Amino acid sequence: MKIALVGYGRMGKIIDEIALKRGHEVVARLKETPTAENLNNPDVVIEFSLPEVAFDNIKACLENKIPVICGTTGWLERKSEVEQLAVENETAFLYGSNFSLGVNLFFALNEKLAGLMKNVDEYSCQLEEIHHIHKLDAPSGTAISLAEGIIKNNDKFDAWKLEETQEKQLGIFAIRENEVPGTHSVYYRSEVDEIEIKHTAYNRNGFALGAVVAAEWIKDKKGNFTMKDVLGL
Ligand SMILES: NC(=O)C1=CN([C@@H]2O[C@H](COP(=O)(O)OP(=O)(O)OC[C@H]3O[C@@H](n4cnc5c(N)ncnc54)[C@H](OP(=O)(O)O)[C@@H]3O)[C@@H](O)[C@H]2O)C=CC1
Ligand SMILES: O=C(O)C1=N[C@H](C(=O)O)C[C@H](O)C1
């Protein structure tokens, strides 16, 4: 398969290695807005860039009818526009806040626990994420997905906010430390004990592998998808 990489930083470089190991041809490694010319006619684009440029990058690819796997976080206020573009241009779009198998299993565990806690009043809930000091957005996209999973399964909560916990509002606390690849915790605390579920990424390889697997899966599909579709979760 011919893969174009839009965004060629920490993630783009690892994705490049994994794509080549899996027998794919990387036809573009872009650090600029994609065009029909510089994309070099790929089968799929894998986009890991920056919050402020992701929308324009994705739009350019979809308008050229090229399916996009997007891992960039921090731009989701325009996600519905992107999903409409995928349908209008008869191509495919898949956003994942986190492409690792471990985190997608963690998402499912989080939703199960949220449902269990729905009828238990003794516990408060709070989220924490820890990332490297270069990360531009806060909270992480993964933490937002975790909060949304809790809200969907536990009607005690209807919103999330950065660094602030209130009645019916989940607090997400973001810590930036050294070169941490990505650690996420969900805490339930009572007056007598604490329940914690936690995912710790040792490196970025799981994110990159998941993005390439998603690219292999999305080829020749049309519409909007998530990693649940790819993994059958
Ligand atoms: N979904 C997931 O599983 C994961 C998501 N992420 C997310 O991916 C994103 C990228 O992370 P990371 O790789 O660490 O970030 P980096 O800053 O290392 O890489 C971003 C890249 O985008 C390039 N870039 C800048 N402007 C443009 C543009 N207009 N078009 C295309 N590329 C551009 C940068 O170029 P230059 O070097 O010149 O600035 C750089 O190469 C973040 O949003 C992060 O949250 C990260 C890991 C996993
Ligand atoms: O910026 C990162 O590094 C990561 N970002 C993603 C996020 O915002 O959730 C995924 C992963 O945690 C690493």
PDB file of C-alpha atoms and ligand atoms in Angstrom:
ATOM      1  CA  MET A   1       0.000   0.000   0.000  1.00  0.00           C
ATOM      2  CA  LYS A   2       1.210   3.566  -0.728  1.00  0.00           C
ATOM      3  CA  ILE A   3       1.140   5.695   2.456  1.00  0.00           C
ATOM      4  CA  ALA A   4       1.641   9.465   2.701  1.00  0.00           C
ATOM      5  CA  LEU A   5       2.718  10.825   6.097  1.00  0.00           C
ATOM      6  CA  VAL A   6       1.408  14.313   6.912  1.00  0.00           C
ATOM      7  CA  GLY A   7       3.375  15.519   9.896  1.00  0.00           C
ATOM      8  CA  TYR A   8       6.848  14.062  10.279  1.00  0.00           C
ATOM      9  CA  GLY A   9       7.863  14.518  13.880  1.00  0.00           C
ATOM     10  CA  ARG A  10       8.075  12.129  16.836  1.00  0.00           C
ATOM     11  CA  MET A  11       5.135  10.058  15.580  1.00  0.00           C
ATOM     12  CA  GLY A  12       5.697  10.416  11.823  1.00  0.00           C
ATOM     13  CA  LYS A  13       9.215   9.007  12.034  1.00  0.00           C
ATOM     14  CA  ILE A  14       8.160   5.909  14.012  1.00  0.00           C
ATOM     15  CA  ILE A  15       5.162   5.321  11.740  1.00  0.00           C
ATOM     16  CA  ASP A  16       7.542   5.493   8.768  1.00  0.00           C
ATOM     17  CA  GLU A  17       9.695   2.690  10.233  1.00  0.00           C
ATOM     18  CA  ILE A  18       6.723   0.475  11.075  1.00  0.00           C
ATOM     19  CA  ALA A  19       5.031   1.019   7.696  1.00  0.00           C
ATOM     20  CA  LEU A  20       8.207   0.001   5.854  1.00  0.00           C
ATOM     21  CA  LYS A  21       8.635  -3.079   8.085  1.00  0.00           C
ATOM     22  CA  ARG A  22       5.049  -4.080   7.191  1.00  0.00           C
ATOM     23  CA  GLY A  23       5.903  -3.871   3.483  1.00  0.00           C
ATOM     24  CA  HIS A  24       4.270  -0.552   2.611  1.00  0.00           C
ATOM     25  CA  GLU A  25       5.718   2.219   0.428  1.00  0.00           C
ATOM     26  CA  VAL A  26       5.916   5.641   2.076  1.00  0.00           C
ATOM     27  CA  VAL A  27       5.396   8.055  -0.841  1.00  0.00           C
ATOM     28  CA  ALA A  28       5.437  11.372   1.068  1.00  0.00           C
ATOM     29  CA  ARG A  29       6.812  12.725   4.351  1.00  0.00           C
ATOM     30  CA  LEU A  30       5.266  16.177   4.706  1.00  0.00           C
ATOM     31  CA  LYS A  31       5.808  18.968   7.197  1.00  0.00           C
ATOM     32  CA  GLU A  32       3.542  21.319   5.242  1.00  0.00           C
ATOM     33  CA  THR A  33      -0.031  21.499   3.994  1.00  0.00           C
ATOM     34  CA  PRO A  34      -0.711  18.539   1.689  1.00  0.00           C
ATOM     35  CA  THR A  35      -1.642  19.059  -1.974  1.00  0.00           C
ATOM     36  CA  ALA A  36      -2.470  16.689  -4.849  1.00  0.00           C
ATOM     37  CA  GLU A  37       1.133  17.119  -5.966  1.00  0.00           C
ATOM     38  CA  ASN A  38       3.128  16.727  -2.754  1.00  0.00           C
ATOM     39  CA  LEU A  39       1.022  13.810  -1.515  1.00  0.00           C
ATOM     40  CA  ASN A  40       2.269  11.813  -4.542  1.00  0.00           C
ATOM     41  CA  ASN A  41      -0.883   9.756  -5.165  1.00  0.00           C
ATOM     42  CA  PRO A  42      -1.096   7.640  -1.962  1.00  0.00           C
ATOM     43  CA  ASP A  43      -3.694   5.005  -1.109  1.00  0.00           C
ATOM     44  CA  VAL A  44      -4.052   6.513   2.379  1.00  0.00           C
ATOM     45  CA  VAL A  45      -2.755   9.417   4.465  1.00  0.00           C
ATOM     46  CA  ILE A  46      -1.634   9.094   8.085  1.00  0.00           C
ATOM     47  CA  GLU A  47      -1.797  12.516   9.739  1.00  0.00           C
ATOM     48  CA  PHE A  48       0.075  13.292  12.968  1.00  0.00           C
ATOM     49  CA  SER A  49       0.794  17.018  12.895  1.00  0.00           C
ATOM     50  CA  LEU A  50      -0.215  19.923  15.184  1.00  0.00           C
ATOM     51  CA  PRO A  51      -3.573  21.046  16.626  1.00  0.00           C
ATOM     52  CA  GLU A  52      -3.560  24.314  14.690  1.00  0.00           C
ATOM     53  CA  VAL A  53      -2.986  22.753  11.252  1.00  0.00           C
ATOM     54  CA  ALA A  54      -4.754  19.386  11.440  1.00  0.00           C
ATOM     55  CA  PHE A  55      -8.117  20.570  10.082  1.00  0.00           C
ATOM     56  CA  ASP A  56      -6.595  22.148   6.939  1.00  0.00           C
ATOM     57  CA  ASN A  57      -4.423  19.067   6.385  1.00  0.00           C
ATOM     58  CA  ILE A  58      -7.336  16.644   6.675  1.00  0.00           C
ATOM     59  CA  LYS A  59      -9.585  18.853   4.509  1.00  0.00           C
ATOM     60  CA  ALA A  60      -6.986  18.951   1.717  1.00  0.00           C
ATOM     61  CA  CYS A  61      -6.644  15.160   1.713  1.00  0.00           C
ATOM     62  CA  LEU A  62     -10.386  14.429   1.811  1.00  0.00           C
ATOM     63  CA  GLU A  63     -11.069  16.943  -0.961  1.00  0.00           C
ATOM     64  CA  ASN A  64      -8.562  14.962  -3.033  1.00  0.00           C
ATOM     65  CA  LYS A  65     -10.622  11.838  -2.182  1.00  0.00           C
ATOM     66  CA  ILE A  66      -7.757  10.289  -0.194  1.00  0.00           C
ATOM     67  CA  PRO A  67      -8.724   8.424   3.014  1.00  0.00           C
ATOM     68  CA  VAL A  68      -7.207   9.833   6.200  1.00  0.00           C
ATOM     69  CA  ILE A  69      -6.090   8.237   9.449  1.00  0.00           C
ATOM     70  CA  CYS A  70      -5.753  11.152  11.869  1.00  0.00           C
ATOM     71  CA  GLY A  71      -3.952  10.931  15.192  1.00  0.00           C
ATOM     72  CA  THR A  72      -3.493  14.639  15.808  1.00  0.00           C
ATOM     73  CA  THR A  73      -5.330  15.792  18.945  1.00  0.00           C
ATOM     74  CA  GLY A  74      -6.474  19.208  20.123  1.00  0.00           C
ATOM     75  CA  TRP A  75      -8.616  20.206  17.114  1.00  0.00           C
ATOM     76  CA  LEU A  76     -11.865  18.276  17.712  1.00  0.00           C
ATOM     77  CA  GLU A  77     -14.195  21.288  17.694  1.00  0.00           C
ATOM     78  CA  ARG A  78     -14.208  20.932  13.862  1.00  0.00           C
ATOM     79  CA  LYS A  79     -14.480  17.125  13.719  1.00  0.00           C
ATOM     80  CA  SER A  80     -18.083  17.147  12.463  1.00  0.00           C
ATOM     81  CA  GLU A  81     -17.031  19.321   9.489  1.00  0.00           C
ATOM     82  CA  VAL A  82     -14.354  16.770   8.630  1.00  0.00           C
ATOM     83  CA  GLU A  83     -16.801  13.868   8.891  1.00  0.00           C
ATOM     84  CA  GLN A  84     -19.133  15.663   6.482  1.00  0.00           C
ATOM     85  CA  LEU A  85     -16.243  16.201   4.037  1.00  0.00           C
ATOM     86  CA  ALA A  86     -15.471  12.468   4.081  1.00  0.00           C
ATOM     87  CA  VAL A  87     -19.052  11.665   3.055  1.00  0.00           C
ATOM     88  CA  GLU A  88     -19.299  14.464   0.456  1.00  0.00           C
ATOM     89  CA  ASN A  89     -16.047  13.341  -1.178  1.00  0.00           C
ATOM     90  CA  GLU A  90     -16.950   9.635  -1.064  1.00  0.00           C
ATOM     91  CA  THR A  91     -13.825   8.727   0.889  1.00  0.00           C
ATOM     92  CA  ALA A  92     -13.016   7.701   4.482  1.00  0.00           C
ATOM     93  CA  PHE A  93     -11.896   9.309   7.726  1.00  0.00           C
ATOM     94  CA  LEU A  94     -10.812   7.783  11.027  1.00  0.00           C
ATOM     95  CA  TYR A  95      -9.750   9.841  14.045  1.00  0.00           C
ATOM     96  CA  GLY A  96      -8.148   8.120  16.994  1.00  0.00           C
ATOM     97  CA  SER A  97      -7.117   9.992  20.148  1.00  0.00           C
ATOM     98  CA  ASN A  98      -4.954   6.961  20.854  1.00  0.00           C
ATOM     99  CA  PHE A  99      -4.185   4.162  18.408  1.00  0.00           C
ATOM    100  CA  SER A 100      -2.537   1.681  20.788  1.00  0.00           C
ATOM    101  CA  LEU A 101      -4.327  -1.630  21.369  1.00  0.00           C
ATOM    102  CA  GLY A 102      -3.679  -1.243  25.110  1.00  0.00           C
ATOM    103  CA  VAL A 103      -5.406   2.113  25.374  1.00  0.00           C
ATOM    104  CA  ASN A 104      -8.379   0.934  23.307  1.00  0.00           C
ATOM    105  CA  LEU A 105      -8.789  -1.970  25.709  1.00  0.00           C
ATOM    106  CA  PHE A 106      -8.376   0.562  28.534  1.00  0.00           C
ATOM    107  CA  PHE A 107     -11.202   2.631  26.993  1.00  0.00           C
ATOM    108  CA  ALA A 108     -13.476  -0.417  27.160  1.00  0.00           C
ATOM    109  CA  LEU A 109     -12.446  -1.180  30.775  1.00  0.00           C
ATOM    110  CA  ASN A 110     -13.067   2.462  31.709  1.00  0.00           C
ATOM    111  CA  GLU A 111     -16.604   2.377  30.302  1.00  0.00           C
ATOM    112  CA  LYS A 112     -17.406  -0.882  32.116  1.00  0.00           C
ATOM    113  CA  LEU A 113     -16.190   0.545  35.436  1.00  0.00           C
ATOM    114  CA  ALA A 114     -18.104   3.796  34.852  1.00  0.00           C
ATOM    115  CA  GLY A 115     -21.283   1.775  34.412  1.00  0.00           C
ATOM    116  CA  LEU A 116     -20.605  -0.170  37.632  1.00  0.00           C
ATOM    117  CA  MET A 117     -20.078   3.074  39.577  1.00  0.00           C
ATOM    118  CA  LYS A 118     -23.326   4.593  38.253  1.00  0.00           C
ATOM    119  CA  ASN A 119     -25.313   3.501  41.325  1.00  0.00           C
ATOM    120  CA  VAL A 120     -22.524   3.946  43.871  1.00  0.00           C
ATOM    121  CA  ASP A 121     -22.628   7.362  45.548  1.00  0.00           C
ATOM    122  CA  GLU A 122     -19.642   7.005  47.878  1.00  0.00           C
ATOM    123  CA  TYR A 123     -16.968   7.717  45.238  1.00  0.00           C
ATOM    124  CA  SER A 124     -15.811  10.851  43.432  1.00  0.00           C
ATOM    125  CA  CYS A 125     -14.106  10.503  40.027  1.00  0.00           C
ATOM    126  CA  GLN A 126     -11.074  12.316  38.630  1.00  0.00           C
ATOM    127  CA  LEU A 127      -8.729  11.799  35.671  1.00  0.00           C
ATOM    128  CA  GLU A 128      -4.991  12.421  35.363  1.00  0.00           C
ATOM    129  CA  GLU A 129      -2.703  12.350  32.342  1.00  0.00           C
ATOM    130  CA  ILE A 130       1.080  12.687  32.241  1.00  0.00           C
ATOM    131  CA  HIS A 131       2.965  13.548  29.035  1.00  0.00           C
ATOM    132  CA  HIS A 132       6.310  14.857  27.818  1.00  0.00           C
ATOM    133  CA  ILE A 133       7.109  18.564  28.098  1.00  0.00           C
ATOM    134  CA  HIS A 134       6.784  19.102  24.302  1.00  0.00           C
ATOM    135  CA  LYS A 135       3.063  18.358  24.203  1.00  0.00           C
ATOM    136  CA  LEU A 136       1.105  21.401  22.967  1.00  0.00           C
ATOM    137  CA  ASP A 137      -2.425  20.483  23.972  1.00  0.00           C
ATOM    138  CA  ALA A 138      -3.997  19.795  27.377  1.00  0.00           C
ATOM    139  CA  PRO A 139      -5.806  17.729  28.374  1.00  0.00           C
ATOM    140  CA  SER A 140      -4.682  14.927  26.116  1.00  0.00           C
ATOM    141  CA  GLY A 141      -7.038  13.562  23.489  1.00  0.00           C
ATOM    142  CA  THR A 142      -6.890  10.209  25.275  1.00  0.00           C
ATOM    143  CA  ALA A 143      -7.997  11.795  28.555  1.00  0.00           C
ATOM    144  CA  ILE A 144     -10.894  13.501  26.759  1.00  0.00           C
ATOM    145  CA  SER A 145     -11.925  10.126  25.286  1.00  0.00           C
ATOM    146  CA  LEU A 146     -11.785   8.594  28.785  1.00  0.00           C
ATOM    147  CA  ALA A 147     -13.937  11.416  30.196  1.00  0.00           C
ATOM    148  CA  GLU A 148     -16.445  11.030  27.346  1.00  0.00           C
ATOM    149  CA  GLY A 149     -16.588   7.290  28.030  1.00  0.00           C
ATOM    150  CA  ILE A 150     -17.447   7.941  31.690  1.00  0.00           C
ATOM    151  CA  ILE A 151     -20.080  10.561  30.822  1.00  0.00           C
ATOM    152  CA  LYS A 152     -21.692   8.145  28.342  1.00  0.00           C
ATOM    153  CA  ASN A 153     -22.008   5.381  30.965  1.00  0.00           C
ATOM    154  CA  ASN A 154     -22.596   7.272  34.209  1.00  0.00           C
ATOM    155  CA  ASP A 155     -25.260   9.976  34.343  1.00  0.00           C
ATOM    156  CA  LYS A 156     -23.708  11.394  37.532  1.00  0.00           C
ATOM    157  CA  PHE A 157     -21.438  13.301  35.130  1.00  0.00           C
ATOM    158  CA  ASP A 158     -22.302  15.466  32.129  1.00  0.00           C
ATOM    159  CA  ALA A 159     -19.117  17.467  31.454  1.00  0.00           C
ATOM    160  CA  TRP A 160     -15.356  17.529  31.896  1.00  0.00           C
ATOM    161  CA  LYS A 161     -13.010  20.422  32.603  1.00  0.00           C
ATOM    162  CA  LEU A 162      -9.251  20.883  32.722  1.00  0.00           C
ATOM    163  CA  GLU A 163      -7.891  21.034  36.264  1.00  0.00           C
ATOM    164  CA  GLU A 164     -11.284  21.490  37.964  1.00  0.00           C
ATOM    165  CA  THR A 165     -13.686  18.978  39.545  1.00  0.00           C
ATOM    166  CA  GLN A 166     -17.239  19.986  40.441  1.00  0.00           C
ATOM    167  CA  GLU A 167     -20.674  18.435  40.922  1.00  0.00           C
ATOM    168  CA  LYS A 168     -21.484  16.510  37.676  1.00  0.00           C
ATOM    169  CA  GLN A 169     -18.182  17.728  36.161  1.00  0.00           C
ATOM    170  CA  LEU A 170     -15.134  15.479  35.737  1.00  0.00           C
ATOM    171  CA  GLY A 171     -11.779  17.111  36.411  1.00  0.00           C
ATOM    172  CA  ILE A 172      -8.877  16.174  34.135  1.00  0.00           C
ATOM    173  CA  PHE A 173      -5.469  16.991  35.586  1.00  0.00           C
ATOM    174  CA  ALA A 174      -2.621  17.322  33.068  1.00  0.00           C
ATOM    175  CA  ILE A 175       1.007  16.907  34.126  1.00  0.00           C
ATOM    176  CA  ARG A 176       3.964  17.615  31.817  1.00  0.00           C
ATOM    177  CA  GLU A 177       7.149  15.789  32.810  1.00  0.00           C
ATOM    178  CA  ASN A 178      10.402  15.039  31.009  1.00  0.00           C
ATOM    179  CA  GLU A 179       9.897  12.670  28.027  1.00  0.00           C
ATOM    180  CA  VAL A 180       6.916  10.658  29.334  1.00  0.00           C
ATOM    181  CA  PRO A 181       5.241   8.987  26.284  1.00  0.00           C
ATOM    182  CA  GLY A 182       1.761   8.939  27.834  1.00  0.00           C
ATOM    183  CA  THR A 183       0.258   7.780  31.163  1.00  0.00           C
ATOM    184  CA  HIS A 184      -3.472   7.939  31.926  1.00  0.00           C
ATOM    185  CA  SER A 185      -5.256   7.212  35.200  1.00  0.00           C
ATOM    186  CA  VAL A 186      -8.899   7.218  36.282  1.00  0.00           C
ATOM    187  CA  TYR A 187      -9.392   7.535  40.043  1.00  0.00           C
ATOM    188  CA  TYR A 188     -12.496   6.760  42.098  1.00  0.00           C
ATOM    189  CA  ARG A 189     -12.013   7.995  45.679  1.00  0.00           C
ATOM    190  CA  SER A 190     -14.184   7.507  48.780  1.00  0.00           C
ATOM    191  CA  GLU A 191     -13.605   8.522  52.383  1.00  0.00           C
ATOM    192  CA  VAL A 192     -12.068   5.121  53.098  1.00  0.00           C
ATOM    193  CA  ASP A 193     -10.328   3.976  49.888  1.00  0.00           C
ATOM    194  CA  GLU A 194      -9.304   4.604  46.275  1.00  0.00           C
ATOM    195  CA  ILE A 195      -9.787   2.658  43.047  1.00  0.00           C
ATOM    196  CA  GLU A 196      -7.331   3.454  40.193  1.00  0.00           C
ATOM    197  CA  ILE A 197      -7.237   2.126  36.658  1.00  0.00           C
ATOM    198  CA  LYS A 198      -4.111   3.115  34.720  1.00  0.00           C
ATOM    199  CA  HIS A 199      -2.457   2.785  31.310  1.00  0.00           C
ATOM    200  CA  THR A 200       1.253   3.496  30.889  1.00  0.00           C
ATOM    201  CA  ALA A 201       2.872   3.700  27.457  1.00  0.00           C
ATOM    202  CA  TYR A 202       6.545   2.663  27.600  1.00  0.00           C
ATOM    203  CA  ASN A 203       7.221   4.213  24.167  1.00  0.00           C
ATOM    204  CA  ARG A 204       5.382   5.412  21.037  1.00  0.00           C
ATOM    205  CA  ASN A 205       5.539   2.101  19.150  1.00  0.00           C
ATOM    206  CA  GLY A 206       2.027   1.021  20.145  1.00  0.00           C
ATOM    207  CA  PHE A 207       0.533   4.272  18.883  1.00  0.00           C
ATOM    208  CA  ALA A 208       2.402   3.988  15.587  1.00  0.00           C
ATOM    209  CA  LEU A 209       1.558   0.312  14.986  1.00  0.00           C
ATOM    210  CA  GLY A 210      -2.117   1.002  15.635  1.00  0.00           C
ATOM    211  CA  ALA A 211      -2.126   3.863  13.133  1.00  0.00           C
ATOM    212  CA  VAL A 212      -0.592   1.672  10.409  1.00  0.00           C
ATOM    213  CA  VAL A 213      -3.037  -1.170  11.151  1.00  0.00           C
ATOM    214  CA  ALA A 214      -5.897   1.348  10.897  1.00  0.00           C
ATOM    215  CA  ALA A 215      -4.514   2.537   7.532  1.00  0.00           C
ATOM    216  CA  GLU A 216      -4.436  -1.072   6.257  1.00  0.00           C
ATOM    217  CA  TRP A 217      -8.031  -1.527   7.462  1.00  0.00           C
ATOM    218  CA  ILE A 218      -9.515   1.679   6.003  1.00  0.00           C
ATOM    219  CA  LYS A 219      -8.256   1.175   2.411  1.00  0.00           C
ATOM    220  CA  ASP A 220     -11.224   0.971  -0.035  1.00  0.00           C
ATOM    221  CA  LYS A 221     -13.762   1.893   2.688  1.00  0.00           C
ATOM    222  CA  LYS A 222     -16.071   4.923   2.624  1.00  0.00           C
ATOM    223  CA  GLY A 223     -17.431   6.838   5.614  1.00  0.00           C
ATOM    224  CA  ASN A 224     -16.358   7.760   9.143  1.00  0.00           C
ATOM    225  CA  PHE A 225     -14.860   5.192  11.507  1.00  0.00           C
ATOM    226  CA  THR A 226     -13.149   4.730  14.872  1.00  0.00           C
ATOM    227  CA  MET A 227     -10.589   2.312  16.277  1.00  0.00           C
ATOM    228  CA  LYS A 228     -13.520   0.288  17.695  1.00  0.00           C
ATOM    229  CA  ASP A 229     -14.388  -0.574  14.063  1.00  0.00           C
ATOM    230  CA  VAL A 230     -10.760  -1.557  13.321  1.00  0.00           C
ATOM    231  CA  LEU A 231     -10.320  -3.688  16.465  1.00  0.00           C
ATOM    232  CA  GLY A 232     -13.872  -5.084  16.576  1.00  0.00           C
ATOM    233  CA  LEU A 233     -14.278  -3.853  20.170  1.00  0.00           C
TER     234      LEU A 233
HETATM  235  N1  LIG B   1      -3.578   9.269  18.378  1.00  0.00           N
HETATM  236  C1  LIG B   1      -2.450   8.785  18.910  1.00  0.00           C
HETATM  237  O1  LIG B   1      -2.295   7.559  19.128  1.00  0.00           O
HETATM  238  C2  LIG B   1      -1.343   9.734  19.195  1.00  0.00           C
HETATM  239  C3  LIG B   1      -1.516  11.058  18.926  1.00  0.00           C
HETATM  240  N2  LIG B   1      -0.495  11.938  19.070  1.00  0.00           N
HETATM  241  C4  LIG B   1      -0.749  13.313  18.640  1.00  0.00           C
HETATM  242  O2  LIG B   1      -0.087  13.495  17.397  1.00  0.00           O
HETATM  243  C5  LIG B   1       0.285  14.856  17.231  1.00  0.00           C
HETATM  244  C6  LIG B   1       1.740  14.910  16.849  1.00  0.00           C
HETATM  245  O3  LIG B   1       2.515  14.435  17.934  1.00  0.00           O
HETATM  246  P1  LIG B   1       4.117  14.399  17.748  1.00  0.00           P
HETATM  247  O4  LIG B   1       4.480  13.598  16.559  1.00  0.00           O
HETATM  248  O5  LIG B   1       4.679  14.060  19.078  1.00  0.00           O
HETATM  249  O6  LIG B   1       4.406  15.954  17.444  1.00  0.00           O
HETATM  250  P2  LIG B   1       5.693  16.597  16.735  1.00  0.00           P
HETATM  251  O7  LIG B   1       5.678  18.046  17.093  1.00  0.00           O
HETATM  252  O8  LIG B   1       6.884  15.754  17.004  1.00  0.00           O
HETATM  253  O9  LIG B   1       5.366  16.441  15.147  1.00  0.00           O
HETATM  254  C7  LIG B   1       4.475  17.305  14.495  1.00  0.00           C
HETATM  255  C8  LIG B   1       4.935  17.408  13.061  1.00  0.00           C
HETATM  256  O10 LIG B   1       4.031  18.205  12.291  1.00  0.00           O
HETATM  257  C9  LIG B   1       4.823  19.025  11.451  1.00  0.00           C
HETATM  258  N3  LIG B   1       4.062  20.161  10.942  1.00  0.00           N
HETATM  259  C10 LIG B   1       4.081  21.431  11.337  1.00  0.00           C
HETATM  260  N4  LIG B   1       3.231  22.164  10.580  1.00  0.00           N
HETATM  261  C11 LIG B   1       2.672  21.309   9.675  1.00  0.00           C
HETATM  262  C12 LIG B   1       1.717  21.445   8.641  1.00  0.00           C
HETATM  263  N5  LIG B   1       1.158  22.620   8.324  1.00  0.00           N
HETATM  264  N6  LIG B   1       1.365  20.346   7.969  1.00  0.00           N
HETATM  265  C13 LIG B   1       1.926  19.141   8.255  1.00  0.00           C
HETATM  266  N7  LIG B   1       2.840  18.961   9.238  1.00  0.00           N
HETATM  267  C14 LIG B   1       3.200  20.036   9.924  1.00  0.00           C
HETATM  268  C15 LIG B   1       5.987  19.422  12.315  1.00  0.00           C
HETATM  269  O11 LIG B   1       7.010  19.971  11.512  1.00  0.00           O
HETATM  270  P3  LIG B   1       8.164  20.827  12.240  1.00  0.00           P
HETATM  271  O12 LIG B   1       9.071  19.816  12.858  1.00  0.00           O
HETATM  272  O13 LIG B   1       8.798  21.585  11.097  1.00  0.00           O
HETATM  273  O14 LIG B   1       7.476  21.712  13.251  1.00  0.00           O
HETATM  274  C16 LIG B   1       6.324  18.056  12.913  1.00  0.00           C
HETATM  275  O15 LIG B   1       7.088  17.309  11.989  1.00  0.00           O
HETATM  276  C17 LIG B   1      -0.104  15.544  18.539  1.00  0.00           C
HETATM  277  O16 LIG B   1      -1.367  16.156  18.369  1.00  0.00           O
HETATM  278  C18 LIG B   1      -0.247  14.387  19.528  1.00  0.00           C
HETATM  279  O17 LIG B   1      -1.192  14.649  20.557  1.00  0.00           O
HETATM  280  C19 LIG B   1       0.750  11.550  19.508  1.00  0.00           C
HETATM  281  C20 LIG B   1       0.966  10.230  19.822  1.00  0.00           C
HETATM  282  C21 LIG B   1      -0.064   9.212  19.703  1.00  0.00           C
HETATM  283  O1  LIG B   2       1.212  14.042  22.448  1.00  0.00           O
HETATM  284  C1  LIG B   2       1.468  12.841  22.705  1.00  0.00           C
HETATM  285  O2  LIG B   2       2.610  12.362  22.849  1.00  0.00           O
HETATM  286  C2  LIG B   2       0.301  11.925  22.817  1.00  0.00           C
HETATM  287  N1  LIG B   2      -0.877  12.401  22.497  1.00  0.00           N
HETATM  288  C3  LIG B   2      -2.073  11.645  22.417  1.00  0.00           C
HETATM  289  C4  LIG B   2      -3.152  12.277  23.275  1.00  0.00           C
HETATM  290  O3  LIG B   2      -3.227  13.543  23.246  1.00  0.00           O
HETATM  291  O4  LIG B   2      -3.902  11.516  23.913  1.00  0.00           O
HETATM  292  C5  LIG B   2      -1.884  10.159  22.607  1.00  0.00           C
HETATM  293  C6  LIG B   2      -0.765   9.753  23.522  1.00  0.00           C
HETATM  294  O5  LIG B   2      -1.186   9.869  24.862  1.00  0.00           O
HETATM  295  C7  LIG B   2       0.508  10.511  23.262  1.00  0.00           C
END
